Coordinates of C-alpha atoms in Angstrom, one line a residue:
M1425 CA 140.8 -21.9 -4.6
S1426 CA 140.1 -19.5 -7.2
Q1427 CA 139.9 -16.4 -6.3
N1428 CA 136.3 -16.1 -8.4
P1429 CA 133.4 -17.3 -7.5
P1430 CA 132.6 -20.5 -9.4
P1431 CA 129.6 -19.9 -12.2
L1432 CA 126.0 -20.8 -11.5
V1433 CA 125.4 -24.4 -12.6
L1434 CA 121.7 -25.2 -13.7
P1435 CA 119.9 -28.7 -13.1
P1436 CA 119.5 -30.7 -16.0
V1437 CA 116.0 -30.6 -15.8
L1438 CA 115.8 -27.0 -16.5
S1439 CA 119.2 -27.2 -18.8
R1440 CA 117.2 -29.6 -21.0
A1441 CA 113.8 -27.3 -21.2
M1442 CA 115.9 -24.5 -22.1
A1443 CA 117.5 -25.9 -25.1
T1444 CA 114.0 -26.3 -26.4
L1445 CA 113.0 -22.4 -26.7
P1446 CA 114.1 -20.5 -29.8
E1447 CA 117.6 -19.5 -30.3
K1448 CA 116.9 -16.0 -29.5
D1449 CA 115.5 -16.7 -26.2
W1450 CA 117.6 -19.1 -25.3
R1451 CA 120.3 -16.6 -25.8
R1452 CA 118.4 -14.0 -23.9
L1453 CA 118.0 -16.5 -21.2
D1454 CA 120.9 -17.7 -20.7
D1455 CA 122.4 -14.0 -20.8
A1456 CA 120.1 -12.8 -18.5
V1457 CA 120.9 -15.3 -16.0
T1458 CA 124.8 -15.2 -16.0
R1459 CA 124.2 -11.4 -15.3
L1460 CA 122.0 -12.3 -12.8
H1461 CA 125.2 -14.7 -10.9
T1462 CA 127.3 -11.8 -11.6
V1463 CA 125.2 -9.2 -9.9
N1464 CA 124.6 -11.3 -6.8
G1465 CA 128.5 -11.8 -6.5
N1466 CA 128.8 -8.4 -7.0
L1467 CA 126.2 -7.6 -3.9
W1468 CA 127.7 -10.2 -1.7
G1469 CA 131.0 -7.8 -2.3
A1470 CA 129.3 -4.7 -1.5
E1471 CA 127.4 -6.0 1.6
D1472 CA 131.0 -7.0 2.9
R1473 CA 132.2 -3.3 2.4
V1474 CA 129.3 -1.6 3.8
R1475 CA 130.2 -3.4 7.0
D1476 CA 133.8 -2.3 7.2
P1477 CA 134.4 -0.2 10.5
L1478 CA 136.8 2.0 9.1
L1479 CA 134.2 3.3 6.3
T1480 CA 133.4 6.9 6.6
A1481 CA 129.6 8.4 6.7
V1482 CA 130.4 9.0 2.6
Q1483 CA 132.0 5.6 1.9
V1484 CA 128.8 4.0 3.4
A1485 CA 126.4 6.3 1.6
D1486 CA 128.3 5.0 -1.5
C1487 CA 127.9 1.5 -0.7
K1488 CA 124.4 1.7 0.3
R1489 CA 123.8 3.4 -2.9
E1490 CA 125.8 0.5 -4.9
I1491 CA 124.0 -2.2 -3.2
D1492 CA 120.1 -0.4 -4.2
Q1493 CA 121.5 -0.2 -7.8
L1494 CA 122.4 -3.7 -7.7
N1495 CA 119.5 -5.0 -5.8
A1496 CA 117.7 -2.9 -8.6
E1497 CA 119.4 -4.8 -11.6
R1498 CA 118.8 -8.0 -9.7
N1499 CA 115.4 -8.1 -9.5
T1500 CA 115.0 -6.4 -13.2
L1501 CA 117.4 -9.6 -14.6
A1502 CA 114.9 -12.0 -12.8
E1503 CA 112.1 -10.6 -14.3
R1504 CA 113.9 -10.8 -17.9
A1505 CA 114.4 -14.6 -17.0
D1506 CA 110.7 -15.3 -15.7
E1507 CA 109.3 -13.3 -19.2
I1508 CA 111.1 -16.4 -21.1
L1509 CA 110.9 -19.3 -18.6
G1510 CA 107.4 -18.3 -18.9
G1511 CA 107.4 -19.6 -22.5
L1512 CA 107.9 -23.1 -21.0
A1513 CA 104.7 -23.3 -19.4
D1514 CA 101.8 -25.5 -20.2
A1515 CA 98.8 -23.4 -21.0
G1516 CA 97.2 -25.8 -18.9
R1517 CA 93.7 -25.1 -16.8
A1518 CA 93.2 -22.0 -14.3
D1519 CA 92.4 -24.2 -11.6
I1520 CA 95.7 -26.4 -11.3
P1521 CA 97.8 -25.6 -8.2
L1522 CA 99.7 -22.1 -8.4
H1523 CA 103.4 -22.3 -7.2
T1524 CA 104.4 -19.7 -4.4
E1525 CA 107.4 -18.3 -6.4
T1526 CA 108.6 -17.9 -9.9
L1527 CA 111.2 -20.2 -11.7
A1528 CA 113.7 -17.0 -12.0
S1529 CA 113.7 -16.6 -7.8
V1530 CA 114.6 -20.2 -7.6
V1531 CA 117.3 -19.6 -9.9
D1532 CA 118.3 -16.5 -7.9
R1533 CA 118.4 -18.8 -4.6
L1534 CA 120.4 -21.3 -6.1
S1535 CA 123.0 -18.8 -7.4
V1536 CA 123.0 -17.0 -3.6
L1537 CA 123.6 -20.5 -2.3
T1538 CA 126.3 -20.9 -4.8
L1539 CA 128.0 -17.8 -3.9
R1540 CA 127.5 -18.9 -0.2
I1541 CA 129.2 -22.0 -0.3
W1542 CA 131.9 -20.4 -1.9
H1543 CA 132.4 -18.0 0.8
S1544 CA 132.0 -20.7 3.2
E1545 CA 135.0 -22.7 1.6
R1546 CA 137.3 -20.1 1.4
A1547 CA 136.4 -18.9 5.1
S1548 CA 136.6 -22.2 6.7
T1549 CA 140.8 -22.5 6.5
R1550 CA 140.3 -20.1 9.8
D1551 CA 136.8 -20.6 10.6
E1552 CA 135.7 -24.0 12.4
L1553 CA 131.9 -22.8 12.2
A1554 CA 132.0 -22.1 8.4
R1555 CA 134.0 -25.3 8.1
R1556 CA 131.1 -27.3 9.9
R1557 CA 128.6 -25.5 7.8
V1558 CA 129.8 -26.7 4.0
P1559 CA 128.1 -30.0 4.1
A1560 CA 124.8 -29.1 5.1
L1561 CA 125.3 -26.0 2.3
H1562 CA 126.1 -28.7 -0.4
Q1563 CA 123.2 -30.4 0.7
Q1564 CA 121.0 -27.8 0.7
R1565 CA 122.3 -26.9 -2.9
E1566 CA 121.4 -30.4 -3.8
E1567 CA 117.7 -30.5 -2.5
L1568 CA 117.2 -26.9 -4.1
A1569 CA 118.5 -28.2 -7.5
A1570 CA 116.1 -31.2 -7.3
A1571 CA 113.3 -29.3 -6.1
L1572 CA 113.6 -27.0 -9.1
D1573 CA 113.8 -29.8 -11.5
S1574 CA 110.6 -30.8 -10.1
L1575 CA 108.7 -27.8 -10.5
V1576 CA 109.9 -27.2 -14.1
A1577 CA 108.9 -30.7 -14.8
D1578 CA 105.3 -30.1 -13.4
V1579 CA 105.0 -26.2 -15.4
V1580 CA 105.7 -27.8 -19.0
G1581 CA 103.6 -30.9 -18.2
G1582 CA 100.6 -28.6 -17.1
R1583 CA 100.6 -29.7 -13.4
R1584 CA 101.6 -26.4 -11.9
R1585 CA 101.5 -22.9 -12.7
L1586 CA 103.4 -20.1 -11.9
P1587 CA 102.5 -16.6 -10.4
V1588 CA 103.0 -13.4 -12.3
P1589 CA 106.9 -12.5 -12.6
A1590 CA 106.4 -9.1 -11.6
R1591 CA 108.4 -8.0 -8.4
Y1592 CA 107.2 -4.1 -8.2
K1593 CA 110.3 -3.2 -5.9
L1594 CA 111.4 0.2 -5.8
Y1595 CA 115.1 1.3 -4.7
G1596 CA 114.7 5.1 -4.6
P1597 CA 115.6 7.9 -6.9
T1598 CA 119.0 6.8 -8.1
D1599 CA 117.4 3.3 -9.6
S1600 CA 117.7 3.8 -13.2
T1601 CA 117.5 0.0 -14.2
N1602 CA 113.6 0.1 -14.1
S1603 CA 113.8 2.7 -16.9
E1604 CA 117.0 1.9 -18.5
I1605 CA 119.0 4.7 -19.9
K1606 CA 119.3 5.1 -23.5
P1607 CA 121.8 7.2 -25.8
S1608 CA 120.8 10.6 -27.1
R1609 CA 119.5 10.6 -30.7
H1610 CA 122.3 13.3 -31.0
L1611 CA 125.0 10.9 -29.4
T1612 CA 125.3 8.8 -33.0
R1613 CA 128.5 7.1 -33.0
V1614 CA 131.4 6.4 -29.9
I1615 CA 134.5 5.0 -30.5
A1616 CA 135.9 3.4 -27.2
L1617 CA 139.9 3.1 -27.1
G1618 CA 141.3 0.6 -24.7
G1619 CA 144.6 -1.6 -24.6
L1620 CA 147.8 -2.0 -22.6
S1621 CA 150.1 1.0 -21.6
E1622 CA 151.9 2.5 -24.7
C1623 CA 149.7 0.6 -27.3
G1624 CA 148.8 4.1 -29.1
K1625 CA 145.0 4.8 -27.7
S1626 CA 146.0 8.3 -27.2
T1627 CA 147.6 8.3 -30.6
S1628 CA 144.8 7.3 -32.2
A1629 CA 142.4 9.6 -30.3
E1630 CA 144.3 12.7 -31.8
F1631 CA 144.8 11.3 -35.1
L1632 CA 140.5 11.1 -35.5
Q1633 CA 140.3 14.4 -33.7
H1634 CA 142.4 15.9 -36.5
T1635 CA 141.2 13.8 -39.7
C1636 CA 137.5 13.3 -38.7
G1637 CA 136.5 15.8 -36.4
T1638 CA 135.7 14.1 -33.4
Q1639 CA 135.3 14.6 -30.3
R1640 CA 137.6 13.4 -27.3
L1641 CA 136.8 12.4 -24.0
K1642 CA 138.1 10.7 -21.2
I1643 CA 136.2 8.1 -19.2
G1644 CA 137.7 9.1 -16.1
Y1645 CA 136.6 12.3 -16.6
L1646 CA 133.2 11.7 -17.6
L1647 CA 132.6 9.6 -14.5
R1648 CA 133.7 12.1 -12.1
Q1649 CA 131.7 14.5 -13.4
A1650 CA 128.4 12.3 -13.1
A1651 CA 129.7 11.0 -9.4
H1652 CA 130.0 14.7 -8.7
R1653 CA 126.2 15.6 -9.9
Q1654 CA 124.9 12.3 -8.0
G1655 CA 126.6 13.4 -4.7
L1656 CA 128.8 10.0 -4.9
A1657 CA 132.6 10.2 -3.6
D1658 CA 133.7 7.0 -5.7
P1659 CA 131.9 5.9 -9.0
Y1660 CA 134.8 3.3 -9.3
A1661 CA 133.2 1.2 -6.5
L1662 CA 129.7 1.1 -8.2
S1663 CA 128.6 -1.8 -10.2
A1664 CA 129.6 -2.3 -13.9
R1665 CA 126.1 -1.2 -15.1
R1666 CA 126.5 1.6 -12.6
Q1667 CA 129.2 2.9 -14.0
A1668 CA 127.8 2.0 -17.7
E1669 CA 124.8 4.0 -17.1
M1670 CA 126.6 7.2 -15.6
L1671 CA 129.0 7.1 -18.5
L1672 CA 125.7 6.9 -21.1
G1673 CA 124.2 9.9 -19.1
E1674 CA 127.6 11.9 -19.4
L1675 CA 127.9 11.4 -23.2
N1676 CA 124.3 12.3 -23.8
R1677 CA 124.7 15.2 -21.6
F1678 CA 127.4 16.3 -24.0
A1679 CA 126.1 15.3 -27.7
E1680 CA 123.1 17.1 -26.5
A1681 CA 125.0 20.1 -25.8
H1682 CA 127.2 19.6 -29.0
V1683 CA 124.5 18.8 -31.4
D1684 CA 127.0 19.2 -34.6
T1685 CA 129.2 16.5 -33.5
R1686 CA 128.8 13.4 -35.0
L1687 CA 131.7 11.1 -33.7
F1688 CA 133.1 11.0 -30.1
T1689 CA 135.9 9.1 -28.9
I1690 CA 136.4 7.4 -25.3
E1691 CA 139.9 6.7 -23.7
S1692 CA 141.1 4.8 -21.8
V1693 CA 138.9 1.2 -21.6
H1694 CA 140.5 -0.2 -18.6
D1695 CA 137.2 -2.3 -17.3
D1696 CA 135.9 -4.9 -19.8
T1697 CA 132.6 -5.2 -17.4
S1698 CA 131.6 -1.6 -17.8
I1699 CA 132.5 -1.0 -21.0
A1700 CA 130.5 -4.3 -22.2
E1701 CA 127.7 -3.1 -20.4
L1702 CA 127.9 0.3 -22.0
K1703 CA 128.2 -1.9 -25.1
Q1704 CA 124.5 -3.7 -24.2
L1705 CA 122.8 0.1 -23.9
M1706 CA 124.7 1.5 -26.5
G1707 CA 124.3 -1.3 -29.3
D1708 CA 126.5 -0.6 -32.3
R1709 CA 126.4 3.0 -32.1
L1710 CA 129.6 2.1 -29.6
Q1711 CA 132.7 0.4 -31.3
I1712 CA 135.1 -0.8 -28.9
V1713 CA 138.6 -0.7 -30.5
Y1714 CA 140.9 -2.8 -28.6
L1715 CA 145.0 -1.3 -29.7
D1716 CA 147.3 -4.7 -29.5
A1717 CA 151.4 -4.3 -29.7
T1718 CA 154.2 -6.5 -28.6
F1719 CA 155.6 -5.9 -25.3
A1720 CA 159.1 -4.9 -27.0
T1721 CA 157.4 -2.5 -29.3
R1722 CA 155.4 -1.1 -26.5
V1723 CA 158.5 -0.5 -24.7
S1724 CA 160.5 0.5 -27.9
R1725 CA 157.7 3.7 -28.5
S1726 CA 157.5 4.8 -24.7
G1727 CA 161.2 5.5 -24.1
M1728 CA 160.6 4.0 -20.7
P1729 CA 162.5 1.4 -18.9
A1730 CA 161.1 -2.0 -19.6
Q1731 CA 160.1 -2.5 -15.9
A1732 CA 158.0 0.8 -16.3
V1733 CA 155.8 -0.4 -18.8
A1734 CA 155.4 -3.4 -17.2
A1735 CA 154.5 -2.1 -13.6
K1736 CA 152.0 0.3 -15.6
D1737 CA 150.6 -2.9 -17.5
E1738 CA 150.1 -4.7 -14.1
I1739 CA 147.8 -2.0 -12.7
K1740 CA 145.6 -2.1 -15.7
M1741 CA 145.7 -5.9 -16.2
S1742 CA 144.5 -5.7 -12.3
R1743 CA 141.4 -3.3 -13.3
G1744 CA 140.5 -5.8 -16.6
A1745 CA 142.5 -4.3 -19.5
H1746 CA 143.7 -7.0 -21.3
Q1747 CA 140.3 -8.6 -20.9
V1748 CA 138.6 -5.6 -23.2
A1749 CA 140.1 -7.6 -26.2
A1750 CA 137.9 -10.5 -25.9
V1751 CA 134.9 -8.0 -26.0
A1752 CA 136.0 -5.6 -28.6
D1753 CA 134.5 -5.3 -31.8
H1754 CA 138.0 -4.3 -33.6
V1755 CA 141.3 -5.8 -32.7
I1756 CA 144.0 -3.4 -33.9
D1757 CA 147.7 -5.0 -34.0
N1758 CA 149.7 -1.8 -33.7
S1759 CA 152.8 -3.3 -34.0
E1760 CA 152.5 -2.8 -37.8
S1761 CA 153.2 0.6 -40.0
V1762 CA 151.4 3.7 -39.0
A1763 CA 149.5 4.0 -42.1
A1764 CA 148.1 0.1 -41.4
L1765 CA 146.8 1.7 -37.9
R1766 CA 145.1 4.9 -39.6
A1767 CA 143.7 2.6 -42.1
R1768 CA 142.1 0.7 -39.7
L1769 CA 140.8 3.3 -37.8
L1770 CA 139.4 5.3 -40.6
R1771 CA 137.5 2.5 -42.2
I1772 CA 135.9 2.4 -37.9
A1773 CA 135.4 6.0 -38.0
A1774 CA 133.7 6.4 -41.2
P1775 CA 133.1 3.1 -42.5
A1776 CA 132.4 2.8 -46.3
G1777 CA 129.1 1.7 -47.8
P1778 CA 127.2 0.6 -51.0
G1779 CA 127.8 3.1 -53.9
G1780 CA 124.0 3.3 -55.2
L1781 CA 125.6 4.6 -58.5
R1782 CA 123.7 5.7 -61.8
I1783 CA 125.4 3.7 -64.9
A1784 CA 125.3 5.5 -68.0
T1785 CA 127.0 4.6 -71.6
P1786 CA 129.6 7.0 -73.1
Y1787 CA 127.3 7.6 -76.0
G1788 CA 124.6 9.5 -73.0
L1789 CA 128.1 12.0 -71.6
G1790 CA 127.8 14.1 -74.4
L1791 CA 130.7 12.9 -76.3
S1792 CA 131.5 13.1 -80.0
A1793 CA 131.0 9.6 -81.8
P1794 CA 134.4 8.5 -82.3
V1795 CA 135.4 9.8 -78.5
A1796 CA 132.4 7.7 -77.0
S1797 CA 133.2 4.6 -79.6
A1798 CA 136.9 4.6 -77.9
T1799 CA 135.8 5.0 -74.3
S1800 CA 133.5 2.3 -74.7
D1801 CA 135.9 -0.4 -75.8
F1802 CA 138.5 0.9 -73.2
V1803 CA 135.4 0.0 -70.4
D1804 CA 135.2 -3.2 -72.0
A1805 CA 138.4 -4.3 -71.7
L1806 CA 138.5 -3.0 -68.0
R1807 CA 135.2 -4.9 -67.4
A1808 CA 136.9 -8.2 -68.9
N1809 CA 139.1 -8.3 -65.8
G1810 CA 135.8 -9.1 -63.8
P1811 CA 135.8 -8.1 -59.7
T1812 CA 139.4 -7.0 -59.6
V1813 CA 138.2 -3.7 -61.3
Q1814 CA 135.5 -2.0 -59.2
L1815 CA 134.6 1.1 -60.9
V1816 CA 135.4 2.9 -64.4
A1817 CA 134.2 6.7 -64.5
L1818 CA 134.5 9.7 -66.5
T1819 CA 134.6 12.6 -64.2
G1820 CA 134.6 16.5 -64.4
S1821 CA 133.5 17.9 -67.8
P1822 CA 131.6 14.9 -69.1
G1823 CA 129.5 14.3 -65.8
E1824 CA 128.6 17.7 -65.8
G1825 CA 127.1 17.8 -69.3
T1826 CA 130.0 20.4 -70.4
W1827 CA 132.6 18.4 -72.5
I1828 CA 133.6 20.0 -75.8
A1829 CA 135.5 18.7 -78.2
D1830 CA 139.2 19.8 -78.7
W1831 CA 138.9 21.5 -75.5
S1832 CA 138.0 19.4 -72.6
D1833 CA 140.2 16.5 -71.0
L1834 CA 139.2 13.4 -70.3
D1835 CA 139.5 12.6 -66.7
L1836 CA 139.5 8.8 -65.8
L1837 CA 139.0 7.8 -62.5
V1838 CA 139.4 4.2 -62.4
V1839 CA 139.2 1.9 -58.7
A1840 CA 141.0 -1.7 -59.2
E1841 CA 143.3 -4.2 -57.4
H1842 CA 146.7 -3.0 -57.5
D1843 CA 147.8 -6.5 -59.5
V1844 CA 146.0 -5.6 -62.5
T1845 CA 148.0 -2.3 -62.9
D1846 CA 149.5 -3.7 -66.3
R1847 CA 146.8 -4.6 -67.8
I1848 CA 144.9 -1.2 -67.3
T1849 CA 148.1 0.6 -68.6
E1850 CA 147.7 -1.7 -71.7
A1851 CA 144.2 -1.2 -72.2
L1852 CA 145.1 2.9 -71.4
E1853 CA 147.5 2.9 -74.6
R1854 CA 145.1 1.3 -76.9
Y1855 CA 142.7 3.6 -75.5
R1856 CA 145.0 6.8 -76.4
V1857 CA 146.0 5.6 -79.6
A1858 CA 142.1 5.1 -80.8
L1859 CA 141.7 8.7 -79.8
G1860 CA 144.1 10.1 -81.6
G1861 CA 145.0 12.9 -80.0
T1862 CA 141.2 14.3 -80.2
A1863 CA 141.3 14.7 -76.3
A1864 CA 143.7 14.4 -73.6
L1865 CA 143.8 11.3 -71.1
G1866 CA 144.1 11.8 -67.5
L1867 CA 143.8 9.0 -64.9
T1868 CA 143.5 8.3 -61.3
L1869 CA 143.8 4.6 -60.7
V1870 CA 142.7 4.3 -56.9
T1871 CA 143.2 1.0 -54.7
P1872 CA 139.7 -0.3 -53.0
G1873 CA 141.7 0.0 -50.1
E1874 CA 142.8 3.6 -50.6
L1875 CA 139.0 4.3 -51.1
T1876 CA 137.9 2.4 -47.5
A1877 CA 141.0 4.2 -45.5
R1878 CA 140.2 7.0 -47.0
R1879 CA 143.2 8.0 -48.5
L1880 CA 141.9 10.7 -50.7
T1881 CA 143.5 14.0 -52.4
P1882 CA 140.8 16.7 -52.2
R1883 CA 140.1 16.4 -55.7
L1884 CA 139.5 12.9 -55.8
A1885 CA 137.0 13.4 -52.7
Y1886 CA 135.3 15.7 -54.5
S1887 CA 134.9 13.1 -57.9
L1888 CA 133.3 10.6 -55.3
Y1889 CA 131.0 13.3 -53.8
Q1890 CA 129.6 14.3 -57.6
L1891 CA 129.6 10.2 -58.3
Q1892 CA 127.1 10.1 -55.0
Q1893 CA 125.0 13.1 -55.8
G1894 CA 123.9 11.7 -59.3
Q1895 CA 127.0 11.9 -61.9
P1896 CA 126.7 8.8 -64.1
V1897 CA 129.7 6.0 -63.8
L1898 CA 130.5 3.7 -66.9
H1899 CA 131.1 0.5 -64.9
H1900 CA 130.8 -0.2 -60.9
A1901 CA 131.0 -4.1 -59.7
S1902 CA 128.1 -5.0 -57.4
D1903 CA 130.0 -5.2 -54.2
L1904 CA 131.3 -1.5 -54.7
E1905 CA 132.0 0.2 -51.2
L1906 CA 132.2 3.8 -51.2
P1907 CA 133.5 6.5 -48.1
A1908 CA 130.5 8.6 -47.7
I1909 CA 131.8 12.5 -48.3
T1910 CA 130.0 15.1 -47.1
Q1911 CA 130.0 19.1 -48.1
D1912 CA 131.5 19.7 -44.6
E1913 CA 134.7 17.5 -45.7
L1914 CA 134.8 19.3 -48.9
A1915 CA 135.0 22.9 -47.6
L1916 CA 137.6 21.4 -45.4
A1917 CA 139.8 20.2 -48.0
A1918 CA 138.9 23.3 -50.5
V1919 CA 141.2 25.1 -47.5
R1920 CA 144.0 23.1 -48.3
E1921 CA 143.7 22.7 -51.7
L1922 CA 143.0 26.4 -52.4
P1923 CA 146.4 27.7 -51.6
Q1924 CA 148.3 25.3 -54.2
V1925 CA 145.8 26.8 -56.7
M1926 CA 146.4 30.2 -56.4
L1927 CA 150.3 29.5 -56.5
T1928 CA 150.1 27.5 -59.9
M1929 CA 147.8 30.2 -61.3
R1930 CA 150.2 32.9 -60.2
R1931 CA 153.0 31.0 -61.9
L1932 CA 151.0 30.6 -65.2
R1933 CA 150.0 34.3 -65.2
T1934 CA 154.0 35.1 -65.1
A1935 CA 154.2 33.3 -68.2
A1936 CA 150.9 33.9 -69.7
G1937 CA 150.6 33.3 -73.6
P1938 CA 148.1 32.0 -76.1
E1939 CA 149.4 28.1 -75.4
T1940 CA 148.7 28.8 -71.7
L1941 CA 144.8 29.9 -72.4
R1942 CA 143.5 26.5 -71.6
Q1943 CA 145.4 26.0 -68.3
L1944 CA 145.1 29.7 -66.9
Y1945 CA 140.8 29.1 -67.8
K1946 CA 140.9 25.8 -65.4
H1947 CA 142.7 27.3 -62.9
L1948 CA 140.7 30.1 -62.6
V1949 CA 137.5 28.3 -62.8
L1950 CA 138.9 25.9 -60.2
A1951 CA 140.2 28.7 -57.6
C1952 CA 136.6 30.4 -57.9
R1953 CA 135.1 26.8 -56.9
L1954 CA 137.0 26.4 -54.2
L1955 CA 136.3 29.7 -53.2
L1956 CA 132.9 29.4 -53.8
R1957 CA 132.8 26.3 -51.4
E1958 CA 134.5 28.3 -48.3
H1959 CA 131.3 30.3 -48.5
N1960 CA 129.1 27.3 -48.4
Q1961 CA 128.0 27.8 -52.0
W1962 CA 128.0 24.8 -54.4
E1963 CA 128.0 25.6 -58.2
N1964 CA 128.6 23.4 -61.3
G1965 CA 129.4 23.9 -64.5
P1966 CA 132.2 26.9 -65.5
D1967 CA 130.0 29.8 -66.7
R1968 CA 127.7 29.1 -63.3
I1969 CA 130.8 28.9 -61.2
L1970 CA 132.4 32.2 -62.9
T1971 CA 129.6 34.3 -62.2
A1972 CA 128.7 33.1 -58.9
A1973 CA 132.6 34.2 -58.0
S1974 CA 132.4 37.4 -59.5
R1975 CA 129.7 37.9 -56.4
L1976 CA 132.3 37.3 -53.5
P1977 CA 132.3 39.9 -50.7
K1978 CA 134.9 43.0 -52.3
L1979 CA 135.3 41.0 -55.2
P1980 CA 135.6 43.7 -58.1
S1981 CA 133.2 42.3 -60.4
F1982 CA 134.7 40.5 -63.6
S1983 CA 133.2 39.4 -66.6
V1984 CA 134.6 36.0 -68.5
P1985 CA 133.2 35.2 -71.8
P1986 CA 131.0 32.0 -72.0
L1987 CA 133.2 28.5 -72.4
A1988 CA 131.4 27.9 -75.8
E1989 CA 133.1 31.3 -76.7
I1990 CA 136.3 30.6 -75.2
S1991 CA 136.8 27.1 -76.6
D1992 CA 135.5 28.4 -80.0
A1993 CA 138.5 30.8 -79.9
W1994 CA 140.7 28.1 -79.0
R1995 CA 139.6 25.8 -81.7
D1996 CA 139.5 28.7 -84.3
G1997 CA 143.3 30.1 -83.5
R1998 CA 141.7 33.2 -81.8
R1999 CA 144.0 32.3 -78.7
E2000 CA 145.3 35.8 -78.1
Q2001 CA 142.0 37.2 -78.2
A2002 CA 140.5 35.1 -76.1
L2003 CA 144.0 35.2 -73.6
G2004 CA 142.9 39.1 -73.5
T2005 CA 139.5 38.4 -71.9
I2006 CA 140.7 36.1 -69.2
I2007 CA 143.8 37.9 -67.9
P2008 CA 141.7 40.9 -66.3
A2009 CA 139.9 38.3 -64.3
I2010 CA 142.6 36.2 -63.0
D2011 CA 144.3 39.7 -62.4
Q2012 CA 141.5 40.9 -60.5
L2013 CA 141.1 37.8 -58.3
L2014 CA 144.6 37.7 -57.5
T2015 CA 145.1 40.9 -56.3
W2016 CA 141.5 40.6 -54.3
Y2017 CA 142.7 37.2 -52.7
A2018 CA 146.7 39.0 -51.3
V2019 CA 144.0 41.8 -49.7
Q2020 CA 141.8 39.3 -48.0
L2021 CA 145.0 37.4 -46.3
T2022 CA 146.7 40.9 -45.3
A2023 CA 143.6 43.0 -44.4

């Protein structure tokens, strides 16, 4: 005989009547009835446990609390089912006979009788009285099912009416089912990580913590904290619903104490039923991730004997860990590369969305007519590749409105599938020829997968941020999805990028000459931009950036001529003169930076 109770089978007239309901109502009703039967099974088990003479007083109290919770849950589900079943009733007249109980009350009795038959059949092998009772129980079930079908027919036909379904039952101060707990407004996203032993749960949580700033929490710790607050000795003895409510309560408490945290991870999910209940409470705010890997892969990664991994698996599977995959929002095959795993995790943790970008033509970016014409031809050539080319943009000075002929570069950002790289290369070569050396080209070519997996350099992240802030693009596909870039991310990226910029600027300074004027000036502006980001100042345009940076704390004020004067000097052959105005500013900045890191 099966170790699990059988499902509840509804009689045919009721099943056919339910099928006439709108699909949404049918699904809600089916869920309520299924959960009602599950709760009744759990309630039977809890009542069996509380009668164990070996239980301590604390354990008995815990069992009593669990029984109260299950009873409260049972009544809520029955009321929910009655709300939907009421749609089957014919409006009829108020003077038609009133039945003594609701349809859900009869369904609840049918569920209990189904469980009683199953428990009696299991006991019949060792209990003669139970064995003799089984045929009578089956007859009772048949009679109850027939009576329920008859009642349904009368209700649908307008020959009987049903009482008000509200039960108004109370189960003490621990009853949270009647006022269902909801996620805090500060609890915006939670990722729950599940899987068998050595599948990569901890590695994944650590990666998200380091890359996305997630707050990492353990499910066991949260349940123990909740149990301690409520005076419970063993939270795992409670129903799955109650465990989910306790988990959500602790997550809410943590989120409200850490309002700047936008993403949490919880691990390890070993119970499919309680995480399914938590999903119902949280909806899409909770994303359940099941990490899968072959047994051989997990043994190889663990460094443990196969028997040890198998033993750990057996314990987890006894709790339902392997069944989490069936309720997961995402199942990740972690037998592949680390790069593939991290890409999937980042798409879940920070999903891309529609770009909402502004389109402009090259002629609206302040480019000279020949450059605008060549750029327009290049964009047309890429657009001809269809959806494989998803984005074309000029970043930097054209987008900021500070492009200067014979001084500024043309920094291209192209998002395209990898298999059109050769065609992009050909179009880029034609573009370069058409420019005739009037502007230097710099290309950033990235695939859509790299973007959604957030494989971004600091400069690419900043370019995307600028586009999202309204800088125009030259072309984008209608289904383009871009990762949302925040100022916090850019400030962190600045910390990582600044050292390389300062090293490069120092190297250029040691070889300073007229031909390095452009590079020195651009690195000075870039270094100042990054330093300002660290101070939460977000300036655009070289002149504004340098002016703001000259007011950084303890930095001696420096003066650099406007970009228009520097670029004129570059074109007119007065590069030595312009260099003389930039070198002092660079020296002051490098000296100040060195002092800041040794103070």
